[in-house]
């Protein structure tokens, strides 16, 4: 039994936490204190209490070491406690922590953006700074509505764009995210092109979703401000959509004067090999949202757009902590590290190697239904059998748990997907070690001893 704790919330929603290996004494002490003072709405599946992290490794409070294929949900792209990021933070904290960028000016945020813009398509030339992924979506949403003077936006099902009320209105991933939060902002959802789960060919999947999108745009009668798109759907299961689908969305947006917003919060910053995942599809978005890895481990969000699109007036949007000096110093160092260490090339090289190995594993195990990904954004979908394609939720959970017991941190996604999103500094040896542990976990679960 892997779920040692089943919390029952008042509305009978069960929150599960994996306690695979009994946590050590120090970890248990922290968990007890945590339960008293931290709201248990967080989806913390594991009882791992992280104390220290370096590169691709993390240590818990009792000194247990783990190889990290989660990277704090794709945040530690440049590796945990990257020395260049730590040095930049140390340098900045000695000068000033905060300037109140909404009211005063400072060089560090400007320097950060000047470091970022050359990595993006040229037409994206102005930014709004914030502190998290959800805030980048809120900014994109408000900017699109301000610029177009239109009311509706379109997002996909499934998708994940965040949990504050604006971004949550777009998010359509798990019912618990939206339960009881109705009413939402004016958003229509159309199916995301998910070839593995579509009953038909890839072309039919593309056409069906694009037809739905076109019909929805027409239904909303020239009142659509923007289409929000995850170029690779993250939380819903690292779904890689067909190229023609992404290109088709761009064409429909052009035809109807609708802005295309690429949510690259998880897929950006070289995770897929290119700085932006959407460039794999040769598509140019009007607005891009970046967060997670861009802060090198500190909270930082950036909404990027064309200057003529970000035409809102002073007061139309602002915040207190956007442009925080320490976060921008960390972000500048992180971007420089990504370039200096050619992390895009490493993501491509190691990602290709891992997908090849996972494809071979798929042939060996009936429960691996699909392996997909770009660079180091890789999803493995577990099914009861290749024929039924029924999601193997229990087996997926057991595999995560067994891997953890053997020292590998994994994250789930979608219903029955394991995602690999290790730090982009990962070496081939570390990738091999992680794959070995992962396969041992799959083998053990298949043998039936672990579910
Ligand atoms: C694609 C995407 N957009 C937005 C968000 C929200 O980011 P945050 O949790 O920083 O608000 C996430 C978080 O996982 C994400 O994956």
XYZ file of C-alpha atoms and ligand atoms in Angstrom:
467
model
C 0.000 0.000 0.000
C 1.581 3.225 -1.085
C -0.820 5.776 0.220
C -0.108 5.666 3.903
C -2.103 8.819 4.498
C -5.483 9.552 3.043
C -6.719 12.966 4.027
C -10.469 13.357 3.784
C -11.501 16.928 3.083
C -14.973 18.082 4.196
C -16.354 17.544 0.686
C -14.944 14.010 0.583
C -12.192 14.756 -1.887
C -9.285 12.500 -1.035
C -5.806 13.921 -1.024
C -3.217 11.209 -1.359
C 0.315 11.393 -0.190
C 2.935 8.813 -1.058
C 4.832 7.606 1.945
C 7.010 5.127 0.185
C 9.811 4.825 2.623
C 9.254 5.874 6.193
C 10.667 9.383 6.444
C 13.570 9.844 8.846
C 13.193 11.408 12.277
C 14.070 14.964 11.262
C 11.732 14.808 8.256
C 8.852 13.542 10.402
C 9.363 16.395 12.843
C 9.075 18.940 9.999
C 6.037 17.168 8.508
C 4.245 17.358 11.860
C 4.937 21.074 12.211
C 3.951 21.634 8.581
C 0.572 19.972 9.043
C -0.213 22.347 11.881
C 0.514 25.623 10.093
C 0.540 25.104 6.309
C -2.730 24.739 4.438
C -2.960 21.198 3.126
C -4.455 22.283 -0.216
C -1.015 21.812 -1.792
C -0.766 18.668 -3.916
C 2.322 17.332 -2.180
C 2.394 13.697 -3.153
C 5.572 12.779 -1.339
C 6.691 13.081 2.229
C 10.152 14.205 1.218
C 11.489 17.153 3.215
C 14.141 18.805 1.084
C 17.000 20.460 2.862
C 19.788 20.881 0.347
C 20.135 20.727 -3.434
C 23.014 20.967 -5.896
C 22.980 20.445 -9.668
C 20.752 17.397 -10.272
C 20.866 16.103 -6.696
C 18.749 16.866 -3.649
C 19.110 15.745 -0.038
C 16.337 15.407 2.516
C 16.438 16.537 6.129
C 17.780 13.117 7.168
C 20.585 13.163 4.624
C 19.013 10.838 2.026
C 20.163 11.695 -1.466
C 17.921 11.714 -4.560
C 18.550 12.175 -8.269
C 16.111 14.850 -9.316
C 14.015 14.321 -12.465
C 11.499 16.913 -11.264
C 13.679 20.038 -10.909
C 11.128 21.684 -8.609
C 8.624 21.424 -11.492
C 11.010 22.481 -14.253
C 12.415 25.392 -12.254
C 16.021 24.272 -11.719
C 16.931 24.391 -15.425
C 20.453 25.643 -14.715
C 20.760 23.143 -11.860
C 19.999 23.592 -8.182
C 22.014 26.317 -6.442
C 23.854 27.095 -9.644
C 27.089 28.849 -8.546
C 26.716 31.737 -11.020
C 23.149 32.383 -9.835
C 24.176 32.194 -6.182
C 27.066 34.619 -6.815
C 24.774 37.094 -8.607
C 22.249 36.920 -5.750
C 24.989 37.429 -3.144
C 26.313 40.436 -5.030
C 22.864 42.008 -5.360
C 21.761 41.447 -1.736
C 24.699 43.550 -0.593
C 23.469 46.499 -2.683
C 19.659 46.550 -2.477
C 16.874 43.972 -2.313
C 13.909 45.853 -3.655
C 13.295 49.134 -5.440
C 9.518 49.253 -5.988
C 9.794 49.004 -9.766
C 6.202 50.176 -10.270
C 7.134 53.590 -8.858
C 10.911 53.913 -9.234
C 13.547 52.806 -11.729
C 16.591 50.567 -11.462
C 19.151 49.104 -13.853
C 18.942 45.413 -12.843
C 15.451 44.698 -14.285
C 16.446 46.479 -17.508
C 19.640 44.436 -17.700
C 17.619 41.247 -17.175
C 15.244 42.074 -20.026
C 18.136 43.127 -22.268
C 19.646 39.677 -21.645
C 16.334 37.952 -22.405
C 15.140 39.696 -25.561
C 17.966 38.555 -27.891
C 16.897 34.951 -27.133
C 13.380 35.588 -28.431
C 11.957 36.231 -31.901
C 12.779 39.859 -32.846
C 9.194 41.099 -32.937
C 8.809 40.390 -29.193
C 10.360 43.567 -27.880
C 8.690 44.676 -24.666
C 7.951 43.082 -21.307
C 5.925 43.154 -18.127
C 7.701 41.717 -15.075
C 6.087 39.695 -12.295
C 6.835 36.859 -9.869
C 5.148 33.658 -11.025
C 3.626 31.778 -13.915
C 0.064 32.657 -13.072
C 0.894 36.349 -12.980
C 2.398 36.186 -16.461
C -0.912 34.738 -17.677
C -2.933 37.400 -15.863
C -0.793 40.062 -17.542
C -1.168 38.441 -20.985
C -4.923 38.153 -20.478
C -5.352 41.780 -19.435
C -2.997 43.015 -22.150
C -4.940 41.096 -24.831
C -8.268 42.439 -23.621
C -6.934 45.979 -23.346
C -5.362 45.934 -26.804
C -8.213 44.290 -28.713
C -11.101 45.730 -26.674
C -12.662 42.260 -27.011
C -14.203 40.178 -24.274
C -13.696 36.453 -24.923
C -10.604 34.283 -24.885
C -10.187 30.692 -26.007
C -8.119 28.005 -24.294
C -7.811 24.255 -24.748
C -9.059 21.199 -22.921
C -6.929 19.959 -21.270
C -4.563 22.782 -20.383
C -2.980 24.336 -17.315
C -2.316 28.067 -17.038
C -2.372 28.654 -13.274
C -4.728 28.954 -10.341
C -5.520 32.610 -9.681
C -9.004 33.481 -10.891
C -7.985 34.827 -14.316
C -5.610 32.004 -15.164
C -7.924 29.465 -13.506
C -10.679 30.561 -15.875
C -8.378 29.263 -18.638
C -7.138 26.149 -16.822
C -8.972 22.913 -17.613
C -6.930 20.058 -16.204
C -8.459 18.433 -13.125
C -11.971 19.039 -11.749
C -10.610 19.822 -8.255
C -8.862 22.928 -9.637
C -12.182 24.534 -10.624
C -14.645 23.002 -8.193
C -16.648 25.671 -6.314
C -14.897 28.619 -8.019
C -17.595 29.355 -10.569
C -18.298 31.947 -12.046
C -15.253 32.282 -14.288
C -14.178 34.900 -16.798
C -15.544 34.607 -20.354
C -13.473 31.702 -21.700
C -14.426 28.992 -24.191
C -12.519 25.709 -24.347
C -11.882 23.571 -27.400
C -10.140 20.163 -27.455
C -6.333 20.111 -27.351
C -4.920 17.918 -30.109
C -3.891 14.819 -28.157
C -3.083 12.236 -30.822
C -2.585 9.294 -28.438
C -6.058 9.779 -26.967
C -7.821 10.572 -30.262
C -9.821 7.895 -31.963
C -8.457 8.414 -35.472
C -5.327 9.460 -37.346
C -3.072 12.390 -36.414
C -4.474 14.342 -39.374
C -8.025 13.689 -38.266
C -7.116 14.767 -34.739
C -5.671 18.023 -36.111
C -8.653 18.716 -38.346
C -11.224 17.950 -35.662
C -9.666 20.319 -33.136
C -9.109 23.099 -35.687
C -12.734 22.803 -36.877
C -13.888 23.176 -33.283
C -11.668 26.206 -32.858
C -12.962 27.826 -36.034
C -16.584 27.154 -35.073
C -15.996 28.649 -31.615
C -14.367 31.750 -33.055
C -17.353 32.221 -35.385
C -19.806 31.628 -32.575
C -18.176 34.392 -30.568
C -18.720 36.792 -33.414
C -15.540 38.876 -33.647
C -15.273 39.197 -29.898
C -12.239 36.951 -29.244
C -9.204 38.770 -27.833
C -6.757 35.854 -27.660
C -6.124 32.151 -27.925
C -3.979 30.790 -25.075
C -1.838 27.822 -26.040
C 0.649 25.583 -24.245
C 2.883 24.516 -27.176
C 3.407 21.316 -25.181
C 0.669 20.700 -22.639
C 2.534 20.367 -19.317
C 0.375 19.390 -16.346
C -2.110 17.502 -18.591
C 0.602 14.973 -19.477
C 3.443 16.434 -21.546
C 1.318 16.150 -24.671
C 3.163 17.031 -27.874
C 0.581 18.223 -30.408
C 0.885 17.822 -34.196
C 2.858 20.539 -35.965
C 0.006 21.277 -38.374
C -2.342 21.877 -35.450
C -0.159 24.616 -33.956
C 0.315 26.151 -37.403
C -3.439 25.946 -38.020
C -4.127 27.849 -34.791
C -1.776 30.622 -35.931
C -3.577 30.838 -39.296
C -7.009 31.057 -37.663
C -5.751 33.765 -35.295
C -4.364 35.733 -38.255
C -7.579 35.347 -40.209
C -9.698 36.675 -37.344
C -7.278 39.263 -35.877
C -6.902 37.292 -32.665
C -3.745 37.387 -30.544
C -1.912 34.106 -30.002
C -0.478 33.752 -26.488
C 2.151 31.035 -26.001
C 2.265 29.850 -22.391
C 5.922 28.821 -22.129
C 5.970 28.898 -18.335
C 6.971 25.222 -18.209
C 8.181 24.573 -21.774
C 10.372 27.674 -22.143
C 14.009 28.444 -21.275
C 15.525 25.679 -23.480
C 13.574 22.845 -21.798
C 12.701 21.433 -25.227
C 16.068 22.234 -26.805
C 14.962 25.606 -28.236
C 14.491 28.630 -26.023
C 10.769 28.553 -26.854
C 8.927 25.294 -27.515
C 6.687 27.011 -30.059
C 9.654 27.537 -32.393
C 9.677 23.752 -33.029
C 6.412 24.375 -34.864
C 7.807 27.381 -36.720
C 5.078 29.589 -35.306
C 5.446 33.149 -33.996
C 3.224 34.066 -31.050
C 2.069 37.623 -30.269
C 2.574 37.250 -26.529
C 4.820 34.849 -24.589
C 4.611 33.950 -20.892
C 7.810 32.804 -19.138
C 8.464 31.872 -15.526
C 9.779 28.817 -13.602
C 13.353 28.283 -14.934
C 13.872 31.916 -15.889
C 14.516 32.944 -12.268
C 17.234 30.342 -11.738
C 15.333 29.273 -8.578
C 13.933 32.634 -7.492
C 10.349 33.786 -8.181
C 10.284 35.617 -11.503
C 7.777 35.927 -14.325
C 7.923 37.768 -17.643
C 5.168 38.496 -20.136
C 6.684 39.453 -23.479
C 4.864 41.049 -26.407
C 5.210 43.355 -29.366
C 5.326 46.983 -28.284
C 2.234 47.840 -30.303
C 0.317 45.031 -28.553
C 1.409 46.057 -25.056
C -0.167 49.460 -25.568
C -1.902 49.757 -22.217
C -1.619 53.064 -20.347
C -0.026 53.728 -16.931
C -2.187 52.173 -14.225
C -3.830 49.599 -16.524
C -1.627 46.978 -14.880
C 1.136 46.970 -12.226
C 2.389 45.107 -9.162
C 4.664 45.553 -6.156
C 7.319 42.893 -6.600
C 7.711 42.683 -10.390
C 11.267 43.731 -11.265
C 12.527 42.679 -7.836
C 16.258 43.320 -7.897
C 17.403 40.001 -6.443
C 15.084 37.972 -8.678
C 16.269 39.915 -11.748
C 19.926 39.427 -10.777
C 19.263 35.679 -10.460
C 17.355 35.678 -13.774
C 20.152 37.476 -15.615
C 22.718 35.003 -14.299
C 20.443 32.055 -15.140
C 19.993 33.224 -18.747
C 23.745 33.739 -19.122
C 24.347 30.246 -17.738
C 21.849 28.746 -20.198
C 23.805 30.354 -23.049
C 27.289 29.722 -21.678
C 26.648 26.050 -20.977
C 24.643 25.584 -24.194
C 21.839 24.011 -22.209
C 19.557 23.907 -25.262
C 22.022 21.637 -27.044
C 22.370 19.492 -23.905
C 18.582 19.198 -23.555
C 18.382 18.054 -27.171
C 21.251 15.565 -26.871
C 20.256 13.979 -23.551
C 16.557 14.162 -24.405
C 17.085 12.285 -27.672
C 19.117 9.652 -25.823
C 16.439 9.242 -23.136
C 13.538 9.039 -25.592
C 15.401 6.372 -27.563
C 15.876 4.328 -24.394
C 12.258 4.869 -23.331
C 10.990 3.837 -26.788
C 12.883 0.575 -26.349
C 11.350 0.162 -22.867
C 7.909 0.717 -24.383
C 8.453 -2.393 -26.510
C 9.306 -4.406 -23.386
C 6.424 -3.363 -21.112
C 2.743 -3.652 -21.936
C 1.882 -0.867 -19.487
C 3.914 1.787 -21.332
C 1.371 3.075 -23.831
C 3.117 6.168 -25.140
C 6.485 7.894 -24.950
C 6.624 11.474 -26.205
C 8.533 14.654 -25.740
C 10.923 17.257 -27.016
C 14.315 17.800 -25.416
C 14.049 17.209 -21.685
C 10.280 17.553 -21.522
C 9.368 13.879 -21.722
C 6.115 12.103 -20.864
C 5.572 8.375 -20.383
C 1.888 7.402 -20.392
C 0.944 4.239 -18.493
C -2.014 2.114 -19.570
C -3.564 -1.133 -18.408
C -2.803 -2.573 -21.828
C -1.687 -1.174 -25.152
C -4.986 -2.284 -26.649
C -7.409 -0.904 -24.065
C -5.352 2.260 -23.422
C -7.178 2.523 -20.097
C -5.133 4.837 -17.822
C -3.073 2.771 -15.337
C -3.295 5.256 -12.501
C -2.378 2.902 -9.643
C 0.579 1.495 -11.527
C 1.829 4.988 -12.379
C 1.615 5.987 -8.712
C 3.374 2.804 -7.635
C 6.160 3.403 -10.156
C 6.738 6.919 -8.821
C 6.809 5.535 -5.316
C 9.188 2.669 -6.093
C 11.504 5.036 -7.958
C 11.538 7.335 -4.951
C 12.484 4.466 -2.645
C 15.408 3.829 -4.964
C 16.499 7.453 -4.943
C 14.835 9.019 -8.009
C 12.438 11.966 -7.723
C 9.676 11.885 -10.326
C 6.514 13.873 -10.927
C 3.253 12.683 -12.345
C 1.174 14.552 -14.905
C -2.234 14.005 -16.465
C -4.102 10.899 -15.349
C -1.405 8.270 -15.683
C 1.723 9.966 -17.023
C 5.168 10.199 -15.472
C 7.038 13.272 -16.596
C 10.775 13.653 -16.853
C 11.884 17.265 -16.439
C 15.380 17.057 -14.942
C 17.707 20.044 -14.639
C 19.081 20.831 -18.104
C 22.628 20.424 -16.792
C 22.067 16.672 -16.493
C 24.881 14.449 -17.758
C 24.544 11.247 -19.769
C 25.682 9.235 -16.740
C 22.982 10.786 -14.563
C 20.382 10.217 -17.282
C 21.457 6.564 -17.517
C 21.245 6.149 -13.754
C 17.765 7.674 -13.648
C 16.578 5.487 -16.525
C 17.959 2.405 -14.800
C 16.070 3.192 -11.579
C 12.951 4.013 -13.568
C 13.060 0.694 -15.403
C 13.652 -1.226 -12.163
C 10.547 0.481 -10.753
C 8.476 -0.393 -13.834
C 9.699 -3.990 -13.681
C 8.853 -4.311 -10.004
C 5.363 -2.900 -10.469
C 4.707 -5.095 -13.497
C 5.704 -8.126 -11.447
C 2.715 -7.215 -9.338
C 4.411 -6.907 -6.010
C 3.902 -3.176 -5.723
C 0.291 -2.289 -6.470
C 2.165 25.988 -18.445
C 1.978 26.624 -17.102
N 1.419 27.835 -17.030
C 1.244 28.460 -15.846
C 1.608 27.859 -14.666
C 1.394 28.560 -13.351
O 2.620 28.875 -12.794
P 2.750 29.230 -11.220
O 2.518 27.975 -10.487
O 4.128 29.766 -11.084
O 1.721 30.255 -10.935
C 2.190 26.579 -14.704
C 2.571 25.890 -13.453
O 2.852 24.730 -13.395
C 2.371 25.945 -15.951
O 2.910 24.718 -16.048
